[in-house]
Amino acid sequence: MTKHRMRTAPASPARHRACLAALLLTIAGCSPQDASSQRSEGMFGLFKSKPAALASAVAPEVGAPLKREATFIATPTPLPAAAYNRCKPVGVSGEPPNATFRPTAVDGESSPGFLVAAHGSRAPLALVNRMTDKPAFEIWQMQAAKEQTFAKQLPFTLAPEQSTWHSFTLDDAACLPGDQMLLGVSYRAPVPRQALFLYDLAGQRFKSLGPAELDTSKGLPFRIFETWPVAANAALVLFHTEQQRLKAEVYANHYDHLVLFSDRHPQGLEVLKLGLDDGNVRRWAMNGKTLWLDTVDLRTNATFVFSLDLSKLI
């Protein structure tokens, strides 16, 4: 008996193309459905919406708009003397209560700390970083007659979750009106983070002002905040949030915050939340009671100059 082989119909060119496409998709690690999805995204990607606006906002209490200027002010007026400035940065050698103080901190020899002069019935204080296996800063009451002699340690809690932090150190501090301090704290929970805290010295109370970003734009030392006296009993604080990496070692902040602390606003009033669409602050100055800002948007390198009249507040 003669055996007959079954002959199949030759594959059509369309089928060959389909099989080849399927093989290529398999090699590329995606399915035909994935490819269809990618083609759809590519087709409609031309119509994707723009990134969300990062706009600025001025507090209603300011009573004046953020005003665009042609050039930055040439000769700002000198800053006033701060009646509230009782804080002094120092270097701390050794460990409390036997530590000694130097005019400045020196890497490898001393750690940064702050001495706070007595005020009213409040004794002088020292804020000291203890650099152990679990670094932390401490607050000590000093002897009234010898402000550089330790008397007793004052226990404190910055935040309810503090017990879960691997470390927390004081990077920067400044005195504010109303016998308060602004503390810039770095902590690990478990990744490194920075935050600002308002410290009521007499009441030994702390208020979190939220996260903040290190300002790397001006080189070392990196700062968590800057503050200036804008009147004898008023301070303006600048800090940054929501950092965005643009490229290697180049970062922009979604927002810069300018907060006024005064007798009228002891807890702080955010006079301006500057969005990145109006740039990040690279210079700021006061001309009388008017704030001047020189800014840059590093996404496009566009530069701006603004002024903001604060005369209703200071």
Coordinates of C-alpha atoms in Angstrom, one line a residue:
M1 CA 0.0 0.0 0.0
T2 CA 1.3 3.3 -0.9
K3 CA 1.6 5.7 2.0
H4 CA 0.5 9.2 1.3
R5 CA 1.9 12.1 3.1
M6 CA -0.5 14.8 4.1
R7 CA 0.5 18.1 2.6
T8 CA -0.3 21.3 4.3
A9 CA -1.2 24.5 2.6
P10 CA 1.8 26.9 2.4
A11 CA 1.6 29.7 5.0
S12 CA 0.5 33.0 3.7
P13 CA 2.9 36.0 3.8
A14 CA 0.6 37.6 6.3
R15 CA 0.9 34.6 8.6
H16 CA 4.7 34.6 8.2
R17 CA 4.8 38.2 9.3
A18 CA 2.6 37.6 12.3
C19 CA 4.7 34.7 13.4
L20 CA 7.9 36.7 13.0
A21 CA 6.4 39.5 15.0
A22 CA 5.4 37.2 17.8
L23 CA 8.9 35.7 17.9
L24 CA 10.5 39.2 18.1
L25 CA 8.0 40.2 20.9
T26 CA 8.9 37.0 22.9
I27 CA 12.6 37.8 22.5
A28 CA 12.0 41.4 23.7
G29 CA 10.2 40.0 26.7
C30 CA 6.7 41.3 26.1
S31 CA 3.5 39.8 24.8
P32 CA 1.5 41.0 21.8
Q33 CA -0.9 42.6 24.2
D34 CA 2.0 44.5 25.8
A35 CA 3.1 45.7 22.3
S36 CA -0.4 46.9 21.6
S37 CA -0.4 48.8 24.8
Q38 CA 3.0 50.4 24.0
R39 CA 1.8 51.4 20.6
S40 CA -1.2 53.0 22.1
E41 CA 0.9 54.9 24.6
G42 CA 3.3 56.0 21.8
M43 CA 0.4 57.2 19.7
F44 CA -1.2 59.2 22.4
G45 CA 2.0 60.2 24.2
L46 CA 2.0 63.3 22.0
F47 CA -1.1 64.5 23.8
K48 CA 0.1 63.9 27.4
S49 CA -0.7 66.7 29.8
K50 CA 2.1 69.0 31.1
P51 CA 3.5 68.5 34.6
A52 CA 1.5 69.9 37.4
A53 CA 2.1 73.6 38.0
L54 CA 4.3 74.5 40.9
A55 CA 2.9 78.0 41.6
S56 CA 3.6 80.5 44.4
A57 CA 1.2 81.6 47.1
V58 CA 1.3 84.8 49.3
A59 CA -0.4 84.8 52.7
P60 CA -3.5 87.0 52.7
E61 CA -2.1 88.7 55.9
V62 CA 0.7 90.2 53.8
G63 CA -1.8 92.4 51.9
A64 CA 0.5 92.8 48.9
P65 CA 1.3 90.8 45.8
L66 CA 4.5 89.1 44.8
K67 CA 5.8 91.7 42.3
R68 CA 8.1 91.0 39.4
E69 CA 11.1 93.3 39.1
A70 CA 13.6 94.0 36.4
T71 CA 16.8 93.7 38.4
F72 CA 17.9 92.8 42.0
I73 CA 18.3 95.6 44.4
A74 CA 21.8 97.1 44.3
T75 CA 22.2 98.3 47.9
P76 CA 19.9 96.6 50.5
T77 CA 19.5 98.4 53.8
P78 CA 21.5 97.0 56.7
L79 CA 19.7 94.4 58.8
P80 CA 18.6 95.5 62.2
A81 CA 20.1 94.2 65.5
A82 CA 18.0 91.3 66.8
A83 CA 16.9 91.8 70.4
Y84 CA 16.1 88.1 70.7
N85 CA 19.5 86.7 69.7
R86 CA 20.7 84.9 72.7
C87 CA 22.1 81.8 70.8
K88 CA 25.8 81.2 70.2
P89 CA 27.2 78.4 68.1
V90 CA 30.2 76.7 69.7
G91 CA 32.4 73.6 69.4
V92 CA 32.1 71.0 72.1
S93 CA 35.1 68.9 73.2
G94 CA 34.5 65.9 75.3
E95 CA 31.3 64.6 76.7
P96 CA 28.8 66.4 79.1
P97 CA 28.9 67.1 82.0
N98 CA 32.7 67.3 81.6
A99 CA 32.7 68.8 78.1
T100 CA 34.4 72.1 77.3
F101 CA 33.6 74.7 74.7
R102 CA 35.5 76.3 71.8
P103 CA 34.6 79.2 69.6
T104 CA 33.9 76.9 66.6
A105 CA 33.6 73.2 66.0
V106 CA 36.6 71.4 64.3
D107 CA 36.1 68.1 62.5
G108 CA 37.7 65.3 64.5
E109 CA 38.3 67.5 67.5
S110 CA 34.9 68.8 68.6
S111 CA 31.2 68.5 67.7
P112 CA 28.8 71.4 67.0
G113 CA 26.7 72.8 69.8
F114 CA 24.9 75.9 70.9
L115 CA 24.9 77.9 74.1
V116 CA 21.8 79.9 75.0
A117 CA 22.1 82.8 77.4
A118 CA 19.7 83.0 80.4
H119 CA 16.5 85.0 79.9
G120 CA 14.2 86.1 82.7
S121 CA 13.8 83.3 85.2
R122 CA 15.1 80.7 82.7
A123 CA 18.6 79.4 83.3
P124 CA 21.2 79.3 80.5
L125 CA 21.1 76.2 78.3
A126 CA 23.5 74.1 76.2
L127 CA 22.4 72.0 73.2
V128 CA 25.1 69.4 72.6
N129 CA 25.6 66.6 70.1
R130 CA 26.8 63.4 71.7
M131 CA 28.6 61.4 69.0
T132 CA 28.2 57.8 70.2
D133 CA 27.2 54.6 68.4
K134 CA 23.7 56.1 68.3
P135 CA 24.3 59.8 67.9
A136 CA 21.8 62.1 69.6
F137 CA 21.8 65.7 70.9
E138 CA 21.1 66.6 74.5
I139 CA 19.8 69.6 76.3
W140 CA 21.5 70.7 79.5
Q141 CA 20.7 73.3 82.0
M142 CA 23.8 75.3 82.9
Q143 CA 24.8 76.9 86.1
A144 CA 23.4 80.4 86.4
A145 CA 26.6 82.0 87.5
K146 CA 28.8 79.9 85.2
E147 CA 27.1 79.6 81.8
Q148 CA 29.7 77.1 80.6
T149 CA 29.4 74.7 83.5
F150 CA 26.9 71.9 83.3
A151 CA 24.2 71.6 86.0
K152 CA 21.7 68.9 84.9
Q153 CA 20.4 67.2 81.7
L154 CA 16.9 68.0 80.6
P155 CA 15.0 65.1 79.1
F156 CA 12.9 65.9 76.0
T157 CA 10.9 64.3 73.2
L158 CA 10.9 65.9 69.8
A159 CA 8.2 63.7 68.3
P160 CA 6.2 60.6 69.3
E161 CA 8.1 58.4 66.9
Q162 CA 11.5 59.5 68.3
S163 CA 12.1 56.1 70.0
T164 CA 12.2 54.4 66.6
W165 CA 14.9 56.7 65.2
H166 CA 18.4 55.3 64.9
S167 CA 20.0 58.7 65.5
F168 CA 19.1 62.4 65.7
T169 CA 21.6 65.2 65.7
L170 CA 21.3 69.0 65.8
D171 CA 22.6 70.4 62.5
D172 CA 21.6 74.0 63.0
A173 CA 19.8 76.2 65.4
A174 CA 18.9 79.9 65.8
C175 CA 17.1 82.0 68.4
L176 CA 13.7 83.4 67.5
P177 CA 11.5 86.1 69.1
G178 CA 9.5 85.0 72.2
D179 CA 12.4 83.1 73.8
Q180 CA 12.1 80.3 71.1
M181 CA 14.6 78.5 69.0
L182 CA 14.4 77.0 65.5
L183 CA 16.1 73.6 65.4
G184 CA 17.3 71.9 62.2
V185 CA 17.5 68.2 63.0
S186 CA 18.9 65.3 60.9
Y187 CA 17.6 61.9 61.9
R188 CA 17.6 58.3 60.6
A189 CA 14.2 56.5 60.5
P190 CA 15.9 54.3 59.0
V191 CA 16.8 56.5 55.9
P192 CA 18.4 59.9 56.6
R193 CA 15.9 62.8 56.8
Q194 CA 15.8 66.4 58.0
A195 CA 13.1 68.3 59.9
L196 CA 12.5 71.6 61.6
F197 CA 11.3 72.0 65.1
L198 CA 10.1 75.1 67.1
Y199 CA 11.5 74.9 70.6
D200 CA 9.9 76.9 73.5
L201 CA 12.9 77.3 75.8
A202 CA 11.0 78.3 79.0
G203 CA 8.2 75.7 78.6
Q204 CA 10.5 72.9 77.3
R205 CA 8.0 72.2 74.5
F206 CA 8.6 71.3 70.9
K207 CA 6.5 71.7 67.8
S208 CA 7.3 70.0 64.5
L209 CA 7.3 72.4 61.5
G210 CA 7.6 69.4 59.1
P211 CA 10.3 68.0 56.8
A212 CA 12.9 70.2 55.1
E213 CA 15.6 69.6 52.5
L214 CA 19.3 70.4 52.8
D215 CA 20.3 73.4 50.7
T216 CA 23.3 72.2 48.6
S217 CA 23.2 75.1 46.2
K218 CA 25.7 77.2 48.1
G219 CA 28.3 74.6 48.9
L220 CA 29.5 73.4 52.3
P221 CA 28.3 73.5 55.0
F222 CA 24.9 72.5 53.7
R223 CA 22.1 74.3 55.6
I224 CA 18.6 73.1 56.6
F225 CA 17.4 76.7 57.0
E226 CA 18.6 80.4 56.9
T227 CA 17.3 83.1 59.1
W228 CA 17.6 86.9 59.2
P229 CA 16.4 89.6 61.6
V230 CA 13.9 91.8 59.7
A231 CA 13.1 93.9 62.8
A232 CA 14.3 94.1 66.4
N233 CA 11.7 91.4 67.4
A234 CA 11.0 89.8 64.0
A235 CA 12.9 87.0 62.1
L236 CA 12.4 85.7 58.6
V237 CA 13.2 82.0 58.0
L238 CA 13.9 80.4 54.6
F239 CA 13.7 76.6 54.1
H240 CA 13.0 74.2 51.3
T241 CA 10.8 71.1 50.6
E242 CA 10.2 68.4 48.0
Q243 CA 13.6 68.2 46.4
Q244 CA 13.8 67.0 42.8
R245 CA 16.9 65.5 41.1
L246 CA 17.5 67.1 37.7
K247 CA 20.8 65.4 36.9
A248 CA 24.0 64.3 38.7
E249 CA 24.6 66.7 41.7
V250 CA 21.9 69.1 40.5
Y251 CA 18.7 69.4 42.5
A252 CA 15.8 71.8 42.6
N253 CA 13.2 72.3 45.3
H254 CA 9.5 72.3 44.4
Y255 CA 8.9 74.9 47.1
D256 CA 10.9 77.5 49.1
H257 CA 9.1 78.7 52.2
L258 CA 9.6 82.1 53.9
V259 CA 8.1 82.2 57.4
L260 CA 7.9 85.2 59.6
F261 CA 8.3 84.9 63.4
S262 CA 7.4 87.9 65.5
D263 CA 5.5 89.0 68.6
R264 CA 2.3 89.0 66.5
H265 CA 3.1 85.6 65.0
P266 CA 5.1 83.6 67.6
Q267 CA 4.2 80.3 65.9
G268 CA 5.3 81.6 62.5
L269 CA 3.4 82.9 59.5
E270 CA 4.3 81.6 56.1
V271 CA 4.3 84.9 54.2
L272 CA 5.4 83.2 50.9
K273 CA 5.4 79.7 49.5
L274 CA 7.5 80.1 46.4
G275 CA 6.8 77.5 43.8
L276 CA 9.6 76.3 41.4
D277 CA 7.7 77.9 38.5
D278 CA 9.0 81.1 40.0
G279 CA 12.4 79.6 40.7
N280 CA 14.4 78.7 43.8
V281 CA 15.9 81.4 46.0
R282 CA 19.6 82.0 45.4
R283 CA 19.8 85.5 47.0
W284 CA 17.5 87.4 49.3
A285 CA 17.7 90.8 50.9
M286 CA 15.6 93.4 52.8
N287 CA 15.2 97.0 51.7
G288 CA 13.4 98.5 54.6
K289 CA 10.3 96.4 55.0
T290 CA 10.4 95.0 51.5
L291 CA 11.7 91.5 50.8
W292 CA 13.7 91.0 47.6
L293 CA 14.4 87.7 45.9
D294 CA 16.7 86.6 43.2
T295 CA 15.6 83.2 41.9
V296 CA 16.4 80.5 39.3
D297 CA 14.5 77.6 37.8
L298 CA 17.2 75.1 37.2
R299 CA 14.9 73.0 34.9
T300 CA 15.3 75.8 32.3
N301 CA 17.9 78.1 33.9
A302 CA 15.3 80.9 33.7
T303 CA 16.0 83.6 36.3
F304 CA 13.6 86.0 38.1
V305 CA 13.6 88.9 40.5
F306 CA 10.7 89.5 42.8
S307 CA 9.8 91.9 45.7
L308 CA 7.2 91.5 48.4
D309 CA 6.1 94.3 50.7
L310 CA 5.9 93.1 54.3
S311 CA 5.2 96.5 55.8
K312 CA 1.8 95.4 57.2
L313 CA 3.5 92.7 59.2
I314 CA 6.7 94.2 60.5

